[in-house]
PDB file of C-alpha atoms and ligand atoms in Angstrom:
ATOM      1  CA  UNK G 607     -24.312   9.107  -5.329  1.00  0.00           C
ATOM      2  CA  UNK G 608     -21.153  10.287  -6.966  1.00  0.00           C
ATOM      3  CA  UNK G 609     -21.797  12.608 -10.082  1.00  0.00           C
ATOM      4  CA  UNK G 610     -18.480  13.031 -12.070  1.00  0.00           C
ATOM      5  CA  UNK G 611     -17.822  13.964 -15.427  1.00  0.00           C
ATOM      6  CA  UNK G 612     -17.086  11.347 -18.314  1.00  0.00           C
ATOM      7  CA  UNK G 613     -13.631  12.764 -18.748  1.00  0.00           C
ATOM      8  CA  UNK G 614     -12.702  12.246 -15.281  1.00  0.00           C
ATOM      9  CA  UNK G 615     -14.557   9.110 -14.945  1.00  0.00           C
ATOM     10  CA  UNK G 616     -12.350   7.616 -18.109  1.00  0.00           C
ATOM     11  CA  UNK G 617      -9.051   8.572 -16.817  1.00  0.00           C
ATOM     12  CA  UNK G 618      -9.506   7.418 -13.452  1.00  0.00           C
ATOM     13  CA  UNK G 619     -10.585   3.932 -13.699  1.00  0.00           C
ATOM     14  CA  UNK G 620      -8.617   3.621 -16.755  1.00  0.00           C
ATOM     15  CA  UNK G 621      -5.844   5.425 -16.100  1.00  0.00           C
ATOM     16  CA  UNK G 622      -5.882   7.850 -18.459  1.00  0.00           C
ATOM     17  CA  UNK G 623      -5.143  11.643 -18.458  1.00  0.00           C
ATOM     18  CA  UNK G 624      -7.837  14.036 -18.981  1.00  0.00           C
ATOM     19  CA  UNK G 625      -7.411  15.106 -22.173  1.00  0.00           C
ATOM     20  CA  UNK G 626      -6.504  11.449 -23.300  1.00  0.00           C
ATOM     21  CA  UNK G 627      -9.916  10.912 -21.948  1.00  0.00           C
ATOM     22  CA  UNK G 628     -11.426  13.912 -24.131  1.00  0.00           C
ATOM     23  CA  UNK G 629      -9.720  12.941 -27.242  1.00  0.00           C
ATOM     24  CA  UNK G 630     -11.044   8.859 -27.248  1.00  0.00           C
ATOM     25  CA  UNK G 631     -14.603  10.444 -25.577  1.00  0.00           C
ATOM     26  CA  UNK G 632     -14.888  12.681 -29.123  1.00  0.00           C
ATOM     27  CA  UNK G 633     -13.131   9.585 -31.141  1.00  0.00           C
ATOM     28  CA  UNK G 634     -16.574   7.947 -30.286  1.00  0.00           C
ATOM     29  CA  UNK G 635     -14.561   5.253 -28.629  1.00  0.00           C
ATOM     30  CA  UNK G 636     -17.020   5.282 -25.487  1.00  0.00           C
ATOM     31  CA  UNK G 637     -20.916   4.597 -25.320  1.00  0.00           C
ATOM     32  CA  UNK G 638     -22.947   4.813 -22.335  1.00  0.00           C
ATOM     33  CA  UNK G 639     -25.948   1.734 -22.086  1.00  0.00           C
ATOM     34  CA  UNK G 640     -25.079   1.688 -25.505  1.00  0.00           C
ATOM     35  CA  UNK G 641     -24.795   4.581 -27.663  1.00  0.00           C
ATOM     36  CA  UNK G 642     -21.830   6.372 -28.385  1.00  0.00           C
ATOM     37  CA  UNK G 643     -21.006   9.044 -26.561  1.00  0.00           C
ATOM     38  CA  UNK G 644     -19.158  11.918 -27.764  1.00  0.00           C
ATOM     39  CA  UNK G 645     -19.233  15.012 -24.934  1.00  0.00           C
ATOM     40  CA  UNK G 646     -16.426  14.329 -22.168  1.00  0.00           C
ATOM     41  CA  UNK G 647     -18.623  17.119 -20.463  1.00  0.00           C
ATOM     42  CA  UNK G 648     -21.184  15.112 -19.951  1.00  0.00           C
ATOM     43  CA  UNK G 649     -22.147  14.215 -16.237  1.00  0.00           C
ATOM     44  CA  UNK G 650     -22.751  10.793 -14.887  1.00  0.00           C
ATOM     45  CA  UNK G 651     -24.067   8.754 -11.798  1.00  0.00           C
ATOM     46  CA  UNK G 652     -20.420   6.246 -11.342  1.00  0.00           C
ATOM     47  CA  UNK G 653     -22.510   4.176  -9.771  1.00  0.00           C
ATOM     48  CA  UNK G 654     -25.248   3.305 -11.318  1.00  0.00           C
ATOM     49  CA  UNK G 655     -23.970   4.869 -15.030  1.00  0.00           C
ATOM     50  CA  UNK G 656     -23.319   1.777 -17.591  1.00  0.00           C
ATOM     51  CA  UNK G 657     -20.462   2.773 -19.575  1.00  0.00           C
ATOM     52  CA  UNK G 658     -18.005   1.131 -22.124  1.00  0.00           C
ATOM     53  CA  UNK G 659     -14.646   1.949 -23.465  1.00  0.00           C
ATOM     54  CA  UNK G 660     -13.645   0.065 -26.394  1.00  0.00           C
ATOM     55  CA  UNK G 661     -17.325  -2.236 -26.828  1.00  0.00           C
ATOM     56  CA  UNK G 662     -15.503  -3.599 -23.105  1.00  0.00           C
ATOM     57  CA  UNK G 663     -17.592  -2.334 -20.577  1.00  0.00           C
ATOM     58  CA  UNK G 664     -15.570  -0.687 -17.118  1.00  0.00           C
ATOM     59  CA  UNK G 665     -16.733  -2.240 -13.544  1.00  0.00           C
ATOM     60  CA  UNK G 666     -16.442   0.989 -11.533  1.00  0.00           C
ATOM     61  CA  UNK G 667     -14.254   1.247  -8.297  1.00  0.00           C
ATOM     62  CA  UNK G 668     -14.485   4.007  -5.603  1.00  0.00           C
ATOM     63  CA  UNK G 669     -10.992   3.095  -5.108  1.00  0.00           C
ATOM     64  CA  UNK G 670      -8.012   0.406  -5.727  1.00  0.00           C
ATOM     65  CA  UNK G 671      -6.403  -1.515  -3.261  1.00  0.00           C
ATOM     66  CA  UNK G 672      -2.806  -3.035  -3.703  1.00  0.00           C
ATOM     67  CA  UNK G 673      -0.887  -5.656  -1.777  1.00  0.00           C
ATOM     68  CA  UNK G 674       2.554  -5.547  -3.505  1.00  0.00           C
ATOM     69  CA  UNK G 675       6.099  -7.873  -2.486  1.00  0.00           C
ATOM     70  CA  UNK G 676       8.444  -5.195  -2.357  1.00  0.00           C
ATOM     71  CA  UNK G 677      11.412  -5.930  -3.345  1.00  0.00           C
ATOM     72  CA  UNK G 678      14.517  -4.656  -1.993  1.00  0.00           C
ATOM     73  CA  UNK G 679      16.314  -1.203  -4.149  1.00  0.00           C
ATOM     74  CA  UNK G 680      12.727   0.362  -4.708  1.00  0.00           C
ATOM     75  CA  UNK G 681      11.559   3.769  -3.313  1.00  0.00           C
ATOM     76  CA  UNK G 682       8.267   3.384  -1.388  1.00  0.00           C
ATOM     77  CA  UNK G 683       7.430   6.756  -3.298  1.00  0.00           C
ATOM     78  CA  UNK G 684       4.939   7.872  -5.278  1.00  0.00           C
ATOM     79  CA  UNK G 685       7.671   9.587  -7.457  1.00  0.00           C
ATOM     80  CA  UNK G 686      11.167  10.018  -7.901  1.00  0.00           C
ATOM     81  CA  UNK G 687      13.159  11.932 -10.283  1.00  0.00           C
ATOM     82  CA  UNK G 688      15.719   9.754 -10.688  1.00  0.00           C
ATOM     83  CA  UNK G 689      15.298   6.795  -9.198  1.00  0.00           C
ATOM     84  CA  UNK G 690      12.881   3.636  -9.518  1.00  0.00           C
ATOM     85  CA  UNK G 691       9.790   3.715  -7.426  1.00  0.00           C
ATOM     86  CA  UNK G 692       6.832   0.573  -6.392  1.00  0.00           C
ATOM     87  CA  UNK G 693       4.805   3.032  -8.297  1.00  0.00           C
ATOM     88  CA  UNK G 694       6.471   2.415 -10.946  1.00  0.00           C
ATOM     89  CA  UNK G 695       6.345  -1.596 -10.113  1.00  0.00           C
ATOM     90  CA  UNK G 696       2.546  -1.250 -10.245  1.00  0.00           C
ATOM     91  CA  UNK G 697       1.388  -3.033 -14.023  1.00  0.00           C
ATOM     92  CA  UNK G 698      -0.669  -1.429 -15.824  1.00  0.00           C
ATOM     93  CA  UNK G 699      -4.207  -2.834 -15.281  1.00  0.00           C
ATOM     94  CA  UNK G 700      -3.672  -1.801 -12.053  1.00  0.00           C
ATOM     95  CA  UNK G 701      -2.384   1.617 -12.048  1.00  0.00           C
ATOM     96  CA  UNK G 702      -4.121   4.752 -11.559  1.00  0.00           C
ATOM     97  CA  UNK G 703      -3.853   8.870 -10.904  1.00  0.00           C
ATOM     98  CA  UNK G 704      -3.289   9.225  -7.769  1.00  0.00           C
ATOM     99  CA  UNK G 705      -1.910   5.653  -5.817  1.00  0.00           C
ATOM    100  CA  UNK G 706       0.757   5.699  -3.384  1.00  0.00           C
ATOM    101  CA  UNK G 707       2.080   3.265  -0.640  1.00  0.00           C
ATOM    102  CA  UNK G 708       0.591   2.943   2.368  1.00  0.00           C
ATOM    103  CA  UNK G 709       3.595   4.043   5.037  1.00  0.00           C
ATOM    104  CA  UNK G 710       6.668   3.382   3.718  1.00  0.00           C
ATOM    105  CA  UNK G 711       8.894   0.233   4.151  1.00  0.00           C
ATOM    106  CA  UNK G 712      13.072   1.607   3.810  1.00  0.00           C
ATOM    107  CA  UNK G 713      14.105   1.288   0.589  1.00  0.00           C
ATOM    108  CA  UNK G 714      16.889  -2.326   1.406  1.00  0.00           C
ATOM    109  CA  UNK G 715      12.762  -3.475   3.440  1.00  0.00           C
ATOM    110  CA  UNK G 716      11.388  -5.771   1.187  1.00  0.00           C
ATOM    111  CA  UNK G 717       8.167  -7.440   1.994  1.00  0.00           C
ATOM    112  CA  UNK G 718       3.921  -7.021   2.233  1.00  0.00           C
ATOM    113  CA  UNK G 719       3.108  -2.826   0.560  1.00  0.00           C
ATOM    114  CA  UNK G 720      -0.015  -1.488   0.534  1.00  0.00           C
ATOM    115  CA  UNK G 721      -0.664   1.036  -2.490  1.00  0.00           C
ATOM    116  CA  UNK G 722      -3.585   2.266  -2.399  1.00  0.00           C
ATOM    117  CA  UNK G 723      -5.141   5.900  -3.824  1.00  0.00           C
ATOM    118  CA  UNK G 724      -7.876   5.890  -0.436  1.00  0.00           C
ATOM    119  CA  UNK G 725      -6.420   8.539   2.060  1.00  0.00           C
ATOM    120  CA  UNK G 726      -8.667   7.771   4.261  1.00  0.00           C
ATOM    121  CA  UNK G 727      -7.586   3.912   4.555  1.00  0.00           C
ATOM    122  CA  UNK G 728      -4.426   4.850   4.298  1.00  0.00           C
ATOM    123  CA  UNK G 729      -4.054   7.127   7.560  1.00  0.00           C
ATOM    124  CA  UNK G 730      -6.136   4.349   9.563  1.00  0.00           C
ATOM    125  CA  UNK G 731      -3.607   1.847   8.571  1.00  0.00           C
ATOM    126  CA  UNK G 732      -0.083   3.633   9.453  1.00  0.00           C
ATOM    127  CA  UNK G 733      -2.369   5.810  12.259  1.00  0.00           C
ATOM    128  CA  UNK G 734      -0.878   4.272  15.921  1.00  0.00           C
ATOM    129  CA  UNK G 735      -4.764   4.909  17.303  1.00  0.00           C
ATOM    130  CA  UNK G 736      -5.629   1.888  15.483  1.00  0.00           C
ATOM    131  CA  UNK G 737      -2.712  -0.242  16.422  1.00  0.00           C
ATOM    132  CA  UNK G 738      -2.932  -2.436  13.896  1.00  0.00           C
ATOM    133  CA  UNK G 739       0.252  -4.798  14.126  1.00  0.00           C
ATOM    134  CA  UNK G 740       2.743  -4.978  11.652  1.00  0.00           C
ATOM    135  CA  UNK G 741       4.657  -8.338  11.743  1.00  0.00           C
ATOM    136  CA  UNK G 742       8.663  -8.349  10.506  1.00  0.00           C
ATOM    137  CA  UNK G 743      10.975 -11.086   9.961  1.00  0.00           C
ATOM    138  CA  UNK G 744      14.437  -9.832  10.662  1.00  0.00           C
ATOM    139  CA  UNK G 745      17.685 -10.791  10.597  1.00  0.00           C
ATOM    140  CA  UNK G 746      20.580  -9.765  13.047  1.00  0.00           C
ATOM    141  CA  UNK G 747      23.963  -9.078  12.761  1.00  0.00           C
ATOM    142  CA  UNK G 748      24.216 -10.022  15.961  1.00  0.00           C
ATOM    143  CA  UNK G 749      23.052 -12.616  18.984  1.00  0.00           C
ATOM    144  CA  UNK G 750      19.228 -11.540  20.720  1.00  0.00           C
ATOM    145  CA  UNK G 751      20.117 -11.805  24.402  1.00  0.00           C
ATOM    146  CA  UNK G 752      17.440 -13.078  26.655  1.00  0.00           C
ATOM    147  CA  UNK G 753      16.296 -10.016  28.067  1.00  0.00           C
ATOM    148  CA  UNK G 754      15.383  -8.546  24.493  1.00  0.00           C
ATOM    149  CA  UNK G 755      11.822  -9.673  24.279  1.00  0.00           C
ATOM    150  CA  UNK G 756      10.844  -8.652  27.933  1.00  0.00           C
ATOM    151  CA  UNK G 757      12.449  -4.551  27.124  1.00  0.00           C
ATOM    152  CA  UNK G 758      10.234  -4.506  23.365  1.00  0.00           C
ATOM    153  CA  UNK G 759       7.592  -5.715  25.484  1.00  0.00           C
ATOM    154  CA  UNK G 760       7.969  -2.555  27.839  1.00  0.00           C
ATOM    155  CA  UNK G 761       8.625  -0.477  24.523  1.00  0.00           C
ATOM    156  CA  UNK G 762      12.114   0.532  23.853  1.00  0.00           C
ATOM    157  CA  UNK G 763      13.534   3.832  24.507  1.00  0.00           C
ATOM    158  CA  UNK G 764      15.462   4.428  21.297  1.00  0.00           C
ATOM    159  CA  UNK G 765      18.570   6.293  21.291  1.00  0.00           C
ATOM    160  CA  UNK G 766      17.134  10.553  20.715  1.00  0.00           C
ATOM    161  CA  UNK G 767      14.523   8.951  23.637  1.00  0.00           C
ATOM    162  CA  UNK G 768      11.242   8.094  21.614  1.00  0.00           C
ATOM    163  CA  UNK G 769       9.574   5.722  23.674  1.00  0.00           C
ATOM    164  CA  UNK G 770       8.457   2.820  21.247  1.00  0.00           C
ATOM    165  CA  UNK G 771       5.235   1.021  22.049  1.00  0.00           C
ATOM    166  CA  UNK G 772       4.865  -2.056  23.428  1.00  0.00           C
ATOM    167  CA  UNK G 773       6.395  -4.353  20.539  1.00  0.00           C
ATOM    168  CA  UNK G 774       6.534  -8.183  20.380  1.00  0.00           C
ATOM    169  CA  UNK G 775       9.954  -9.719  19.624  1.00  0.00           C
ATOM    170  CA  UNK G 776       9.876 -13.612  19.404  1.00  0.00           C
ATOM    171  CA  UNK G 777      13.201 -15.455  18.337  1.00  0.00           C
ATOM    172  CA  UNK G 778      13.437 -18.171  16.164  1.00  0.00           C
ATOM    173  CA  UNK G 779      17.301 -18.628  16.447  1.00  0.00           C
ATOM    174  CA  UNK G 780      19.994 -15.942  17.678  1.00  0.00           C
ATOM    175  CA  UNK G 781      20.453 -14.253  15.363  1.00  0.00           C
ATOM    176  CA  UNK G 782      16.557 -14.013  13.844  1.00  0.00           C
ATOM    177  CA  UNK G 783      13.435 -12.658  15.156  1.00  0.00           C
ATOM    178  CA  UNK G 784       9.606 -12.163  14.618  1.00  0.00           C
ATOM    179  CA  UNK G 785       9.128  -8.874  15.433  1.00  0.00           C
ATOM    180  CA  UNK G 786       5.420  -7.187  15.674  1.00  0.00           C
ATOM    181  CA  UNK G 787       4.537  -3.284  16.011  1.00  0.00           C
ATOM    182  CA  UNK G 788       1.082  -1.183  15.853  1.00  0.00           C
ATOM    183  CA  UNK G 789       3.589   1.915  14.886  1.00  0.00           C
ATOM    184  CA  UNK G 790       5.784   2.949  12.217  1.00  0.00           C
ATOM    185  CA  UNK G 791       8.247   5.227  13.265  1.00  0.00           C
ATOM    186  CA  UNK G 792      11.314   6.617  10.551  1.00  0.00           C
ATOM    187  CA  UNK G 793      13.490   2.805  10.461  1.00  0.00           C
ATOM    188  CA  UNK G 794      11.677   2.234  13.334  1.00  0.00           C
ATOM    189  CA  UNK G 795      12.321  -1.833  13.702  1.00  0.00           C
ATOM    190  CA  UNK G 796      16.085  -0.868  13.098  1.00  0.00           C
ATOM    191  CA  UNK G 797      16.798   1.593  15.641  1.00  0.00           C
ATOM    192  CA  UNK G 798      14.922  -0.582  18.002  1.00  0.00           C
ATOM    193  CA  UNK G 799      17.305  -3.144  17.315  1.00  0.00           C
ATOM    194  CA  UNK G 800      20.549  -0.408  17.382  1.00  0.00           C
ATOM    195  CA  UNK G 801      19.826   0.212  21.220  1.00  0.00           C
ATOM    196  CA  UNK G 802      20.779  -2.987  21.797  1.00  0.00           C
ATOM    197  CA  UNK G 803      24.045  -2.345  19.107  1.00  0.00           C
ATOM    198  CA  UNK G 804      22.549  -4.726  16.734  1.00  0.00           C
ATOM    199  CA  UNK G 805      22.629  -3.976  13.252  1.00  0.00           C
ATOM    200  CA  UNK G 806      19.319  -4.910  10.785  1.00  0.00           C
ATOM    201  CA  UNK G 807      20.873  -6.934   7.613  1.00  0.00           C
ATOM    202  CA  UNK G 808      18.044  -8.382   6.689  1.00  0.00           C
ATOM    203  CA  UNK G 809      14.054  -6.637   7.106  1.00  0.00           C
ATOM    204  CA  UNK G 810      11.052  -8.719   5.337  1.00  0.00           C
ATOM    205  CA  UNK G 811       7.132  -7.580   6.593  1.00  0.00           C
ATOM    206  CA  UNK G 812       4.908 -10.300   6.440  1.00  0.00           C
ATOM    207  CA  UNK G 813       1.284  -8.876   7.426  1.00  0.00           C
ATOM    208  CA  UNK G 814      -0.625  -6.440   8.063  1.00  0.00           C
ATOM    209  CA  UNK G 815      -3.088  -6.387  10.394  1.00  0.00           C
ATOM    210  CA  UNK G 816      -4.606  -9.977   9.681  1.00  0.00           C
ATOM    211  CA  UNK G 817      -3.669  -9.737   5.930  1.00  0.00           C
ATOM    212  CA  UNK G 818      -0.452 -12.634   4.888  1.00  0.00           C
ATOM    213  CA  UNK G 819       2.058 -11.843   2.199  1.00  0.00           C
ATOM    214  CA  UNK G 820       0.085 -14.938   0.160  1.00  0.00           C
ATOM    215  CA  UNK G 821       3.523 -17.586  -0.682  1.00  0.00           C
ATOM    216  CA  UNK G 822       2.930 -17.516  -4.651  1.00  0.00           C
ATOM    217  CA  UNK G 823       3.102 -13.741  -4.529  1.00  0.00           C
ATOM    218  CA  UNK G 824       6.993 -13.118  -6.174  1.00  0.00           C
ATOM    219  CA  UNK G 825       9.236 -10.027  -5.238  1.00  0.00           C
ATOM    220  CA  UNK G 826       7.962  -6.959  -6.857  1.00  0.00           C
ATOM    221  CA  UNK G 827       4.658  -8.836  -7.784  1.00  0.00           C
ATOM    222  CA  UNK G 828       1.634  -6.640  -7.022  1.00  0.00           C
ATOM    223  CA  UNK G 829      -2.083  -8.083  -7.335  1.00  0.00           C
ATOM    224  CA  UNK G 830      -5.326  -6.339  -6.163  1.00  0.00           C
ATOM    225  CA  UNK G 831      -6.756  -6.954  -2.524  1.00  0.00           C
ATOM    226  CA  UNK G 832     -10.066  -8.401  -2.485  1.00  0.00           C
ATOM    227  CA  UNK G 833     -12.798  -6.413  -0.732  1.00  0.00           C
ATOM    228  CA  UNK G 834     -12.898  -9.643   2.142  1.00  0.00           C
ATOM    229  CA  UNK G 835      -9.235  -9.490   2.305  1.00  0.00           C
ATOM    230  CA  UNK G 836      -9.306  -5.807   3.034  1.00  0.00           C
ATOM    231  CA  UNK G 837     -11.471  -6.098   6.240  1.00  0.00           C
ATOM    232  CA  UNK G 838      -8.706  -8.315   7.044  1.00  0.00           C
ATOM    233  CA  UNK G 839      -6.358  -5.912   7.498  1.00  0.00           C
ATOM    234  CA  UNK G 840      -8.789  -4.415  10.385  1.00  0.00           C
ATOM    235  CA  UNK G 841     -10.440  -6.980  11.186  1.00  0.00           C
ATOM    236  CA  UNK G 842     -13.442  -4.921  10.614  1.00  0.00           C
ATOM    237  CA  UNK G 843     -15.023  -3.152   8.194  1.00  0.00           C
ATOM    238  CA  UNK G 844     -14.116   0.643   8.523  1.00  0.00           C
TER     239      UNK G 844
HETATM  240  N1  URA W 242      11.257  -0.386  10.946  1.00  0.00           N
HETATM  241  C1  URA W 242      11.986  -0.410   9.875  1.00  0.00           C
HETATM  242  O1  URA W 242      13.236   0.373  10.348  1.00  0.00           O
HETATM  243  N2  URA W 242      12.676  -0.521   8.596  1.00  0.00           N
HETATM  244  C2  URA W 242      11.599  -0.048   7.748  1.00  0.00           C
HETATM  245  O2  URA W 242      11.384  -0.022   6.609  1.00  0.00           O
HETATM  246  C3  URA W 242      10.087  -0.891   8.387  1.00  0.00           C
HETATM  247  C4  URA W 242      10.169  -1.247   9.800  1.00  0.00           C
END
């Protein structure tokens, strides 16, 4: 049973600052099992307490898991002084304190990006040890050669000597392909193709584990991931 102060609970669940939560509680906007409470320091059991705010019951979520169709031109970071980040695109109804992107997509990369406030989940997603497959569609500035799928499968050695884990390269045409990797080194796919003197013109992530970017999730849009979908990231419960 997790206990929490009422102001902390409100601030987490409704994305308020602690001071906004304290003021709201003191003004009587919060009730516990139908009875107005005005004490921000009140300790509640987050799983069983029936808390309402402005007469609307809060359904407690320990963590939140969001899928974004990341647009190009936006930074995969929690905050930046001057540039727009993926967190800026999260709609208010899904916003929470402590949200961050799970791993990084380059500024010009588009597609499936997970966003959460659950550090353990994020760690499991990006850890090469867990081997979660990330699938990308790639458009190149030159032609894929016949030997490349085999080289990718053997593990590409980058220009700086870094050895990549085995990857799958499935050509879809002369200059476009599907690439599956199970790790996330800095600019990994661009650097893998760079070894073959190919530049990446477009990079779009379509899946993470068994979680596939929905066709109807438009660029820049977000949706909350259900518990069922969450399991599909790992193919099992974690
Ligand atoms: N590999 C890259 O080079 N960039 C990305 O954004 C993701 C994988």
